[in-house]
Amino acid sequence: MSHNAARGDGLRLDIQGLRAVAVSLVVVYHLTPMHLTGGFVGVDVFFVISGFLITSHLIARPPQVPRDLLVFWGRRIRRLLPASLLVLAVTVVASWAILPDTRWESTAQQAKAAALYVINWRLAGDAVDYLAAESAASPVQHFWSLSVEEQFYLGWPVLILLLGMLALATRRAPKACYALGLGAVVLASFAWSVHQTATNPAAAYFVTPTRIWELGIGGLVAVAASAGLFARLSARLRIALSWAGLLGMLAVGLTYTGQTPFPGWQAALPVAAAALVIMADAPAGFLSPLTILGNRAVQWLGDVSYAVYLWHWPLIVLVPALQNHGRTRIDAIIILALTLVLAAATKVWVEDAFRTPAWNRRLAGTYAFGAAGMGVVLALSTLVIARVHHLEESNQETLAAALAEHDPCLGAGATDPVNRCAPTTAPPIPRPALAAKDKSEAYPEVSGGKDCWSYTPDFPAITCTFGDPDGTVEVALTGNSHAGHWLPALDRIAKQRHWRVTTYLASRCALADVEQTFDTHADAVSCRRWGRETTTRIVASSPDLVVVSNRISVTAWGAPSVVASLPAYEEGYRRHFQKFVTAKLPTVVLRDTPAPTRTGIESIPDCVAEHPEDAKACSAPRSNWLPPDPAIDAVTGLSSPLLSSIDLTDRICEGTVCRGVVGGVVAYFDGSHMTATFNQTLAPYLGPQLREMLR
């Protein structure tokens, strides 16, 4: 379909060069994001290229019977699966060997989803899960874009087949039907992308319906090119359009950032830029971009771009982990060199090996190979997960025995001077892999747990009951996730004292009458409404005691920082607390707990696993971890006997130092939330103060 000289193998020079540009944008962005803040748009360029090439192939030889679809999908299997499944299998094994055991299961689960080409949907679900969104990067998460493409390859030829049948039935020109049908899909997908990016941006980035239009734009360019719509463009105009597209990609790569709402309409700029380059089909000549795009090195990079994309991200995650430090410039050079070497080897010995005429005749063998390859990755991932579960079972027994002994020096008790506890040298409990999942029963993934959280975008009213269901004392626990992580201690107290605990919990949304910064303003409004409605519902239920705790994880709407947001939060807390006081409800505010994330430790279990002999690596001065809590100021300002605060920081931190492991117990399951095990050891210190407030 090129009006200009192509390579000897028939590939267009400009498109192979464009592949090199796309993969360069992605790799540079991942290696040095501060130097190319919008390099993630390279993925969008790949989408346009794929849409163009696949649609060109399909309309040149349109499928007419089901077997044609099987032949097309067989070609895709031979082209894509050998390299991708090899990288997945190697990554699963390397992750098991290199990463701490806290990350084995999540990596294996994502590898299974990647092998089945549905990881984009899994990541979309994780993106809207506040706790999962804070997890460390997975070495296979870049497969999300490949999943989008594979889903496109699955459905697009079926659409072409149906449109061809429609053209035959209505006696219309096939290309006109293609243009109208594909155009309708592009418009619908683009509209949905704009809507979802505005209302649910975390999930919108990954899901297929918000991305199909990008591949569809490439498809429309293919239909237009096949109809000769670009045939009369002059050489000068072609060169100008191609340069405009390339410069547009560079401009977007330099100006977009992680804060840019995406995909939405903002994705139209890199998509249009890529479409311009393909549509222009620039000829060679004076000032032609083919001088650069047609360069031998650039063409080689375009040839290996698929393998480069596959290998670069696992190396970015695994190489620093192998050396147990953050990524350095030397690491970046090593990663880049390894990526190019592995990509070259994969291209020659894997990709090209399955593009032979013999393989093209083996349709059944192609599908059998694809299924077997997927089976290998699934089996490896399942073995890793089984290993983790075996470790968990043995650790659960150790954990149960430790809690049954009622050792006063276990966990929080070790910080109590009365106990005179000696430092422990025993391995911490739970072991790091289990600590990462050691959450309260307010989380559905916990054995016997419930889903007790209100989430964006609507923050519906959700309550759960814990403690003694027949208890005569009613306690309301409300706030965001830092209220939820107090549930194990409160549940233990409640069962001992015959209290019934009702939770009113929201993910991220603090119980403060202030608009908080979420992905969209609508979410901020919903969060504020949830706080007001929750306060009203608690007042209406008239519990014997209200327990409140919150973490300020986002700024107040429009505020430049959390510190600048503190006065607004204090006033927002005061409004809600005043309603409890007016209703004569005894209310206790639990001071927010120290947070390792304040010094850059995103996961205490990971830290402990990576530094088993270096406790200082997972510790910090108390002043560095302890966040400000304007709720305490609100309590002081209201000065009511019905309103009090409890500060157990002295039982979490030892003197002026806060540690990730306290009294032999891993204290956090991530970078700020207490493990259920450690929180239970705070019950002896929390219970008496709650009972005093009840009296």
XYZ file of C-alpha atoms in Angstrom:
695
model
C 0.000 0.000 0.000
C 3.044 2.249 -0.117
C 3.507 4.674 -3.006
C 7.224 4.693 -2.290
C 10.082 2.234 -2.239
C 9.805 -0.311 0.523
C 12.436 -2.618 1.927
C 13.327 -5.849 0.226
C 11.025 -7.719 2.616
C 8.099 -5.496 1.619
C 7.911 -3.560 4.896
C 7.427 0.188 4.716
C 10.477 2.121 5.861
C 8.419 4.810 7.585
C 6.321 2.337 9.576
C 9.348 0.355 10.755
C 10.946 3.658 11.706
C 7.765 4.671 13.491
C 7.922 1.434 15.491
C 11.438 2.415 16.555
C 10.170 5.848 17.643
C 7.312 4.287 19.621
C 9.454 1.806 21.526
C 12.100 4.476 22.179
C 9.470 6.729 23.746
C 8.335 3.931 26.052
C 11.790 2.697 27.066
C 13.226 6.167 27.710
C 10.138 7.062 29.730
C 10.460 3.946 31.871
C 14.212 4.336 32.379
C 14.322 8.107 32.938
C 10.753 9.396 33.361
C 11.901 12.866 34.379
C 13.496 13.402 30.961
C 10.510 12.289 28.878
C 7.455 12.699 31.074
C 4.966 11.773 28.356
C 6.836 8.858 26.823
C 3.954 6.548 27.710
C 2.264 7.746 24.491
C 4.568 5.382 22.612
C 2.011 2.688 23.407
C -0.652 4.733 21.621
C 1.596 4.988 18.569
C 1.894 1.188 18.588
C -1.904 0.935 18.722
C -2.292 3.052 15.585
C 0.372 1.064 13.722
C -1.267 -2.241 14.667
C -4.707 -1.014 13.667
C -3.409 0.128 10.291
C -1.459 -3.011 9.442
C -4.101 -5.486 10.589
C -6.939 -3.671 8.842
C -4.839 -3.356 5.671
C -4.358 -7.103 5.693
C -8.005 -7.861 6.435
C -9.517 -5.635 3.752
C -6.978 -6.817 1.176
C -8.011 -10.428 1.874
C -11.292 -10.119 3.779
C -12.432 -13.175 5.760
C -15.441 -14.830 4.169
C -15.898 -18.034 6.148
C -15.065 -19.071 9.725
C -11.918 -20.900 8.611
C -10.532 -17.600 7.334
C -10.792 -16.276 10.870
C -8.926 -19.322 12.182
C -6.163 -18.771 9.637
C -5.886 -15.094 10.619
C -5.748 -15.882 14.332
C -3.190 -18.601 13.623
C -0.908 -16.026 12.041
C -1.285 -13.805 15.110
C -0.414 -16.735 17.375
C 2.760 -17.478 15.411
C 3.719 -13.817 15.286
C 3.131 -12.860 18.920
C 2.869 -15.792 21.316
C 6.295 -17.469 21.017
C 8.191 -14.384 22.189
C 5.619 -13.185 24.707
C 5.190 -16.574 26.386
C 8.970 -17.047 26.522
C 9.391 -13.700 28.273
C 6.544 -14.506 30.660
C 7.971 -17.891 31.598
C 11.467 -16.469 32.152
C 10.036 -13.577 34.176
C 8.030 -15.867 36.475
C 11.108 -17.971 37.245
C 13.387 -14.927 37.611
C 10.878 -13.195 39.902
C 10.749 -16.269 42.124
C 14.552 -16.309 42.289
C 15.153 -12.556 42.707
C 12.141 -10.795 44.210
C 11.252 -11.080 47.910
C 8.586 -13.679 48.670
C 6.139 -10.860 49.398
C 5.856 -10.313 45.650
C 5.798 -13.882 44.363
C 2.061 -14.416 44.433
C 1.024 -11.069 42.932
C 3.568 -11.505 40.117
C 2.408 -15.062 39.431
C -1.252 -14.025 39.428
C -0.542 -11.239 36.964
C 1.549 -13.597 34.815
C -1.441 -15.940 34.568
C -3.622 -13.045 33.469
C -0.952 -11.942 30.984
C -0.682 -15.448 29.504
C -4.428 -15.377 28.880
C -4.208 -11.777 27.586
C -6.625 -10.325 30.123
C -4.132 -8.579 32.397
C -5.432 -5.156 31.376
C -8.732 -5.957 33.099
C -6.944 -7.200 36.212
C -4.857 -4.036 36.367
C -7.978 -1.932 35.882
C -9.485 -3.613 38.928
C -6.295 -3.095 40.925
C -6.108 0.549 39.854
C -9.411 1.359 41.547
C -8.412 -0.675 44.615
C -6.693 1.825 46.894
C -4.452 -0.747 48.572
C -3.621 -2.659 45.382
C -2.821 0.610 43.601
C -0.067 1.244 46.162
C 1.582 -2.139 45.506
C 5.054 -2.356 43.990
C 5.291 -2.517 40.195
C 4.886 -5.994 38.750
C 7.486 -7.185 36.207
C 4.684 -8.254 33.841
C 2.297 -5.318 34.089
C 3.438 -3.943 30.703
C 1.537 -6.824 29.108
C -1.631 -4.754 29.546
C -1.148 -3.122 26.137
C -0.510 -6.486 24.474
C -3.758 -7.738 26.021
C -5.629 -4.821 24.471
C -4.116 -5.640 21.084
C -4.880 -9.361 21.334
C -8.486 -8.611 22.223
C -8.572 -6.289 19.212
C -7.181 -9.064 16.993
C -9.862 -11.389 18.288
C -12.822 -9.126 17.564
C -11.724 -6.938 14.647
C -11.675 -9.637 11.929
C -15.128 -10.756 13.038
C -16.316 -7.178 12.576
C -14.702 -7.035 9.121
C -16.404 -10.323 8.219
C -19.810 -9.030 9.334
C -19.347 -5.737 7.492
C -18.396 -7.651 4.348
C -21.537 -9.755 4.661
C -23.563 -6.567 5.135
C -22.041 -5.076 1.990
C -22.932 -8.224 0.058
C -26.482 -8.279 1.401
C -27.120 -4.587 0.691
C -25.125 -4.549 -2.577
C -22.978 -1.675 -1.353
C -19.289 -1.138 -1.891
C -17.394 -3.115 0.775
C -15.023 -0.263 1.555
C -17.926 2.083 2.197
C -19.362 -0.408 4.683
C -15.951 -0.823 6.265
C -15.576 2.931 6.669
C -19.044 3.390 8.168
C -18.828 0.361 10.460
C -15.314 1.032 11.716
C -16.092 4.726 12.025
C -19.075 3.967 14.264
C -16.897 1.794 16.525
C -14.221 4.506 16.693
C -16.727 7.214 17.611
C -18.412 5.078 20.264
C -15.090 4.028 21.795
C -13.721 7.583 21.745
C -16.848 8.939 23.442
C -16.637 6.227 26.097
C -12.932 6.935 26.563
C -13.599 10.629 27.189
C -16.414 9.786 29.614
C -14.481 7.126 31.524
C -11.336 9.227 31.738
C -13.383 11.979 33.340
C -15.314 9.720 35.719
C -13.125 6.664 36.361
C -9.616 7.503 35.100
C -7.757 4.787 37.017
C -9.619 1.993 35.219
C -10.025 3.919 31.952
C -6.288 3.752 31.318
C -6.317 -0.049 30.973
C -9.698 -1.263 29.747
C -10.197 -2.247 26.133
C -13.324 -0.182 25.285
C -11.480 3.080 26.025
C -8.583 2.086 23.759
C -10.168 0.400 20.722
C -10.682 3.734 18.976
C -6.904 4.229 18.818
C -6.457 1.003 16.869
C -9.601 1.887 14.918
C -8.058 5.175 13.749
C -5.265 3.136 12.196
C -7.939 0.962 10.618
C -9.711 3.970 9.098
C -6.415 5.204 7.661
C -5.990 1.753 6.069
C -9.489 1.906 4.521
C -8.874 5.428 3.215
C -5.465 4.464 1.809
C -6.897 1.405 0.048
C -9.501 3.644 -1.559
C -6.762 5.891 -2.934
C -7.760 8.969 -0.925
C -4.127 9.904 -0.305
C -2.831 9.042 -3.781
C -2.855 12.626 -5.066
C -0.906 14.146 -2.221
C 2.258 15.810 -3.489
C 5.671 14.662 -2.325
C 6.243 17.957 -0.514
C 2.941 17.691 1.331
C 3.670 14.092 2.279
C 7.034 15.081 3.726
C 5.481 18.021 5.607
C 2.690 15.865 7.043
C 5.135 13.187 8.126
C 7.351 15.732 9.894
C 4.285 17.269 11.534
C 3.337 13.866 12.906
C 6.826 13.113 14.217
C 7.174 16.532 15.838
C 3.703 16.141 17.345
C 4.749 12.870 18.984
C 7.900 14.476 20.355
C 5.948 17.476 21.682
C 3.438 15.259 23.449
C 6.230 13.092 24.858
C 7.898 16.166 26.332
C 4.805 17.960 27.639
C 2.449 15.242 28.871
C 2.960 13.962 32.410
C 1.528 11.372 34.739
C -0.983 14.027 35.811
C -2.384 14.373 32.279
C -5.879 12.811 32.149
C -5.421 9.837 29.856
C -6.505 8.393 27.472
C -9.594 10.590 26.882
C -9.372 13.307 24.267
C -5.736 13.917 25.208
C -4.824 10.624 23.521
C -6.133 12.049 20.246
C -2.945 14.106 19.854
C -0.405 11.240 19.746
C -2.902 9.088 17.841
C -3.402 11.790 15.208
C 0.350 12.341 15.001
C 0.982 8.648 14.327
C -1.864 8.535 11.815
C -0.340 11.513 9.970
C 2.975 9.722 9.540
C 1.305 6.566 8.232
C -1.110 8.466 6.001
C 1.664 10.650 4.542
C 3.769 7.658 3.438
C 6.638 10.102 2.941
C 8.913 9.506 -0.079
C 12.682 9.656 0.043
C 14.200 12.956 -0.932
C 15.398 16.303 0.294
C 14.393 16.923 3.942
C 12.397 13.690 4.015
C 11.976 12.093 7.472
C 13.032 8.845 5.795
C 16.579 10.154 6.144
C 16.139 9.349 9.839
C 13.416 6.714 9.810
C 15.123 4.778 7.032
C 18.486 4.716 8.782
C 19.783 1.156 9.141
C 20.033 1.363 12.945
C 16.531 2.814 13.216
C 15.167 0.109 10.925
C 16.849 -2.566 13.058
C 15.281 -1.121 16.196
C 11.916 -1.165 14.455
C 12.455 -4.823 13.559
C 13.154 -5.793 17.182
C 10.718 -3.299 18.743
C 8.269 -6.005 19.856
C 10.986 -7.953 21.656
C 12.427 -4.740 23.124
C 9.027 -3.896 24.567
C 8.676 -7.401 26.018
C 12.083 -7.513 27.719
C 12.682 -3.955 28.905
C 10.135 -3.809 31.741
C 10.983 -7.097 33.516
C 14.622 -5.995 33.480
C 13.703 -2.581 34.910
C 11.987 -4.307 37.842
C 14.389 -7.197 38.372
C 17.877 -5.754 37.865
C 17.682 -3.278 40.787
C 16.033 -5.976 42.945
C 18.932 -8.314 42.181
C 21.342 -5.734 43.590
C 18.971 -4.747 46.406
C 18.982 -0.999 45.757
C 17.134 1.656 43.803
C 17.783 2.026 40.082
C 20.973 3.917 39.253
C 22.393 5.301 36.012
C 24.639 2.273 35.743
C 21.554 0.076 36.146
C 19.851 1.979 33.327
C 22.803 1.342 31.011
C 22.896 -2.344 31.959
C 19.134 -2.672 31.462
C 19.278 -1.004 28.057
C 22.177 -3.194 26.892
C 20.521 -6.401 28.138
C 17.242 -5.386 26.517
C 18.835 -4.919 23.095
C 20.841 -8.156 23.318
C 17.853 -10.230 24.445
C 15.623 -8.569 21.851
C 18.062 -9.361 19.041
C 18.340 -12.987 20.145
C 14.564 -13.320 20.534
C 13.958 -11.856 17.077
C 16.308 -14.299 15.345
C 15.831 -17.476 17.350
C 12.203 -17.196 18.418
C 10.125 -14.782 16.339
C 11.627 -15.625 12.927
C 11.683 -19.340 13.726
C 7.879 -19.413 13.684
C 7.486 -17.450 10.445
C 8.509 -20.262 8.131
C 6.311 -21.686 5.357
C 6.215 -24.996 7.232
C 4.594 -23.370 10.262
C 2.162 -21.498 8.011
C 0.760 -24.852 6.877
C 0.310 -26.152 10.446
C -2.909 -24.543 11.577
C -3.768 -27.226 14.129
C -0.158 -27.319 15.304
C -0.185 -23.542 15.723
C -3.153 -23.653 18.063
C -1.711 -26.626 19.937
C 1.568 -24.759 20.398
C -0.252 -21.662 21.643
C -2.236 -23.682 24.146
C 0.872 -25.556 25.312
C 2.838 -22.334 25.732
C 0.078 -20.770 27.767
C -0.112 -23.970 29.798
C 3.578 -23.758 30.678
C 3.228 -20.192 31.984
C 0.061 -21.071 33.881
C 1.738 -24.138 35.408
C 4.830 -22.200 36.494
C 2.663 -19.471 38.004
C 0.484 -22.010 39.789
C 3.562 -23.697 41.283
C 4.787 -20.355 42.632
C 1.390 -19.601 44.143
C 1.233 -23.085 45.692
C 4.664 -22.504 47.229
C 3.462 -19.249 48.774
C 0.355 -20.914 50.173
C 2.470 -23.698 51.697
C 4.634 -21.104 53.426
C 1.498 -19.349 54.660
C 0.050 -22.511 56.164
C 3.199 -23.262 58.136
C 3.451 -19.647 59.233
C -0.196 -19.559 60.322
C 0.530 -22.332 62.806
C 3.496 -20.397 64.214
C 1.394 -17.248 64.396
C -1.511 -18.943 66.174
C 0.842 -20.492 68.719
C 2.519 -17.135 69.411
C -0.798 -15.361 69.979
C -2.067 -18.214 72.187
C 0.883 -17.802 74.552
C -0.232 -14.248 75.426
C 3.393 -13.168 75.587
C 3.371 -9.605 77.010
C 6.475 -8.821 74.927
C 4.845 -9.793 71.644
C 4.170 -6.839 69.371
C 3.138 -3.593 71.044
C 3.918 -4.910 74.524
C 7.630 -4.775 73.710
C 7.441 -0.963 73.746
C 5.909 -0.865 77.240
C 8.622 -0.110 79.836
C 6.600 -2.011 82.456
C 7.234 -5.291 80.622
C 11.024 -4.841 80.508
C 11.265 -6.822 77.284
C 14.615 -7.898 75.868
C 15.217 -7.484 72.103
C 14.124 -10.563 70.165
C 16.314 -12.283 67.586
C 13.661 -14.717 66.342
C 12.358 -14.356 62.759
C 9.433 -11.901 62.704
C 5.835 -13.025 62.512
C 3.960 -13.111 60.271
C 6.675 -13.875 57.727
C 6.833 -11.035 55.168
C 4.835 -12.841 52.466
C 1.996 -13.437 54.908
C 2.301 -10.010 56.517
C 1.488 -8.407 53.168
C -1.934 -10.064 53.360
C -2.431 -9.812 57.124
C -5.427 -7.472 57.036
C -8.572 -7.080 59.058
C -11.732 -8.995 58.232
C -13.151 -5.842 56.661
C -11.351 -6.913 53.478
C -13.027 -9.530 51.242
C -9.732 -11.223 50.273
C -9.134 -12.231 53.889
C -10.348 -15.713 54.837
C -13.757 -15.198 56.412
C -13.599 -11.508 55.530
C -16.322 -9.194 54.258
C -16.313 -6.316 51.798
C -16.990 -3.431 54.146
C -15.741 -0.524 52.046
C -17.394 2.299 50.164
C -15.471 3.124 46.986
C -15.403 5.729 44.278
C -17.196 6.885 42.281
C -20.442 6.704 44.282
C -19.356 5.873 47.855
C -22.503 3.874 48.643
C -23.637 3.324 52.227
C -22.080 0.039 53.416
C -21.980 -1.356 56.950
C -20.631 -4.562 58.474
C -21.012 -6.051 61.940
C -18.207 -7.531 64.059
C -17.611 -8.452 67.691
C -20.471 -10.116 69.535
C -23.564 -10.073 67.268
C -25.739 -10.311 70.405
C -23.751 -7.704 72.293
C -25.559 -5.201 74.468
C -23.120 -2.348 73.803
C -23.170 -0.819 70.318
C -19.929 0.670 68.945
C -19.666 2.495 65.610
C -16.268 2.491 63.854
C -15.995 5.067 61.086
C -13.413 6.705 58.856
C -11.220 5.583 55.997
C -8.695 2.730 55.805
C -6.906 3.968 58.923
C -10.102 3.336 60.845
C -10.321 -0.100 59.252
C -6.864 -1.143 60.402
C -8.001 -0.703 64.039
C -10.719 -3.307 63.571
C -8.693 -6.383 64.734
C -7.994 -4.830 68.152
C -11.527 -3.474 68.449
C -13.022 -6.812 67.385
C -10.927 -8.637 69.993
C -12.044 -6.225 72.712
C -15.654 -6.436 71.569
C -15.738 -10.227 71.742
C -14.267 -10.159 75.237
C -16.620 -7.412 76.496
C -19.738 -8.483 74.528
C -19.865 -5.384 72.338
C -21.257 -5.259 68.830
C -19.176 -3.228 66.356
C -20.742 -1.703 63.243
C -18.353 -0.326 60.634
C -18.903 2.695 58.391
C -15.760 2.670 56.266
C -14.667 4.289 53.016
C -11.587 3.772 50.888
C -9.336 6.886 51.015
C -12.229 9.207 51.913
C -11.690 10.766 55.343
C -14.732 11.487 57.521
C -14.255 15.251 57.182
C -16.732 17.754 55.802
C -14.339 18.992 53.129
C -13.905 18.273 49.435
C -10.894 15.973 49.058
C -8.773 15.623 45.945
C -9.740 12.518 44.002
C -9.304 11.724 40.320
C -12.428 13.711 39.473
C -14.374 16.482 41.162
C -17.448 14.253 41.073
C -15.577 11.757 43.265
C -14.678 14.580 45.669
C -18.330 15.568 45.908
C -19.370 11.930 46.458
C -16.814 11.529 49.242
C -18.078 14.629 51.027
C -21.658 13.423 50.653
C -20.662 10.036 52.094
C -19.225 11.758 55.162
C -22.358 13.787 55.762
C -24.695 10.843 55.219
C -22.557 8.556 57.386
C -22.606 11.033 60.252
C -26.382 11.291 59.938
C -26.797 7.507 59.910
C -24.594 7.062 62.975
C -26.525 9.718 64.869
C -29.787 8.027 63.880
C -28.533 4.617 65.103
C -27.517 6.152 68.487
C -24.584 3.842 69.365
C -23.099 3.768 72.848
C -19.701 4.803 71.487
C -18.348 6.250 68.238
C -14.726 5.483 67.291
C -13.185 7.593 64.522
C -9.816 7.434 62.785
C -8.571 8.725 59.436
C -5.511 9.092 57.306
C -5.085 12.223 55.202
C -3.896 10.628 51.977
C -5.009 13.402 49.620
C -5.072 17.180 49.740
C -8.173 19.260 50.192
C -9.584 20.188 46.792
C -7.558 23.030 45.334
C -4.913 23.012 48.093
C -1.283 22.765 46.938
C -0.195 20.300 49.639
C -1.338 18.220 52.596
C 0.176 20.748 54.996
C -1.806 23.546 53.373
C -4.915 21.341 53.668
C -4.707 20.850 57.447
C -6.894 23.852 58.451
C -9.617 22.743 56.023
C -9.505 19.182 57.368
C -9.617 20.418 60.968
C -12.726 22.443 60.249
C -14.239 19.493 58.343
C -13.643 17.151 61.289
C -15.047 19.708 63.698
C -18.359 19.859 61.830
C -18.878 16.087 62.018
C -17.706 15.780 65.610
C -20.066 18.569 66.652
C -22.983 16.531 65.317
C -21.966 13.581 67.509
C -21.636 15.862 70.533
C -25.004 17.495 69.860
C -26.557 14.013 69.697
C -24.855 13.214 73.049
C -22.835 10.358 71.562
C -19.539 9.583 73.360
C -16.891 9.823 70.649
C -13.253 8.721 70.638
C -10.802 9.851 67.971
C -7.826 7.519 67.482
C -4.770 9.515 66.510
C -3.415 8.582 63.087
C -0.534 6.127 63.196
C 3.081 6.474 62.012
C 3.471 5.850 58.265
C 6.678 4.459 56.709
C 5.601 5.873 53.343
C 6.578 9.288 54.668
C 10.229 8.236 54.250
C 9.692 6.398 50.967
C 9.143 2.854 52.296
C 6.146 1.714 50.274
C 6.000 -1.767 51.796
C 7.331 -2.855 55.169
C 6.950 -6.578 54.275
C 9.078 -6.003 51.154
C 11.602 -4.048 53.197
C 11.843 -6.752 55.860
C 12.204 -9.465 53.211
C 14.924 -7.517 51.411
C 16.833 -6.597 54.613
C 16.393 -9.567 56.986
C 19.576 -8.698 58.897
C 19.274 -4.914 58.833
C 16.427 -3.638 61.001
C 17.558 -0.032 60.551
C 16.686 -0.184 56.865
C 13.015 -0.510 57.852
C 13.117 2.081 60.653
C 13.154 5.855 60.978
C 13.006 8.623 63.568
C 9.528 8.944 65.048
C 9.225 12.518 63.825
C 9.713 11.359 60.230
C 6.965 8.741 60.253
C 4.369 10.445 62.446
C 1.917 12.472 60.337
C 0.032 15.547 61.550
C -3.566 14.797 62.542
C -5.927 17.778 62.514
C -8.665 15.571 64.000
C -6.855 15.829 67.347
C -6.860 19.620 67.036
C -10.580 19.495 66.289
C -11.170 17.489 69.485
C -9.183 20.003 71.508
C -11.019 22.924 69.943
C -14.483 21.561 70.708
C -13.550 20.866 74.347
C -16.463 18.559 75.145
C -16.531 15.824 77.819
C -18.276 13.661 75.214
C -15.273 13.930 72.897
C -11.805 12.532 73.612
C -8.737 11.285 71.752
C -6.451 8.284 72.187
C -2.815 8.356 71.091
C -1.077 4.953 71.091
C 2.013 6.095 69.208
C 4.138 5.174 72.248
C 3.041 1.553 71.843
C 3.858 1.574 68.109
C 7.177 3.396 68.273
C 9.871 2.744 70.822
C 11.013 6.079 72.191
C 12.175 8.290 69.339
C 12.416 5.465 66.793
C 9.659 3.771 64.803
C 10.318 0.314 63.388
C 8.790 -1.914 60.773
C 9.055 -4.875 63.137
C 7.879 -4.283 66.720
C 8.244 -6.946 69.393
C 8.944 -9.620 66.791
C 5.792 -8.741 64.807
C 5.724 -7.142 61.349
C 3.775 -3.981 62.128
C 2.505 -2.995 58.657
C 1.086 -4.886 55.695
C 2.106 -2.087 53.319
C 3.555 1.361 53.924
C 1.005 2.730 56.382
C -1.608 0.141 57.419
C -1.049 -2.031 60.487
C -1.135 -5.797 60.170
C -4.035 -7.487 61.908
C -1.588 -9.400 64.086
C 0.213 -6.325 65.340
C -2.997 -4.360 65.802
C -4.374 -7.128 68.016
C -1.404 -6.643 70.351
C -2.609 -3.058 70.881
C -5.932 -4.289 72.301
C -4.702 -4.340 75.946
C -3.838 -0.650 75.637
C -6.881 0.427 73.610
C -9.538 -1.458 75.607
C -9.223 0.301 78.996
C -9.420 3.749 77.400
C -12.527 2.829 75.404
C -14.191 1.403 78.520
C -13.392 4.607 80.389
C -15.159 6.630 77.697
C -18.181 4.327 77.900
C -18.371 4.900 81.643
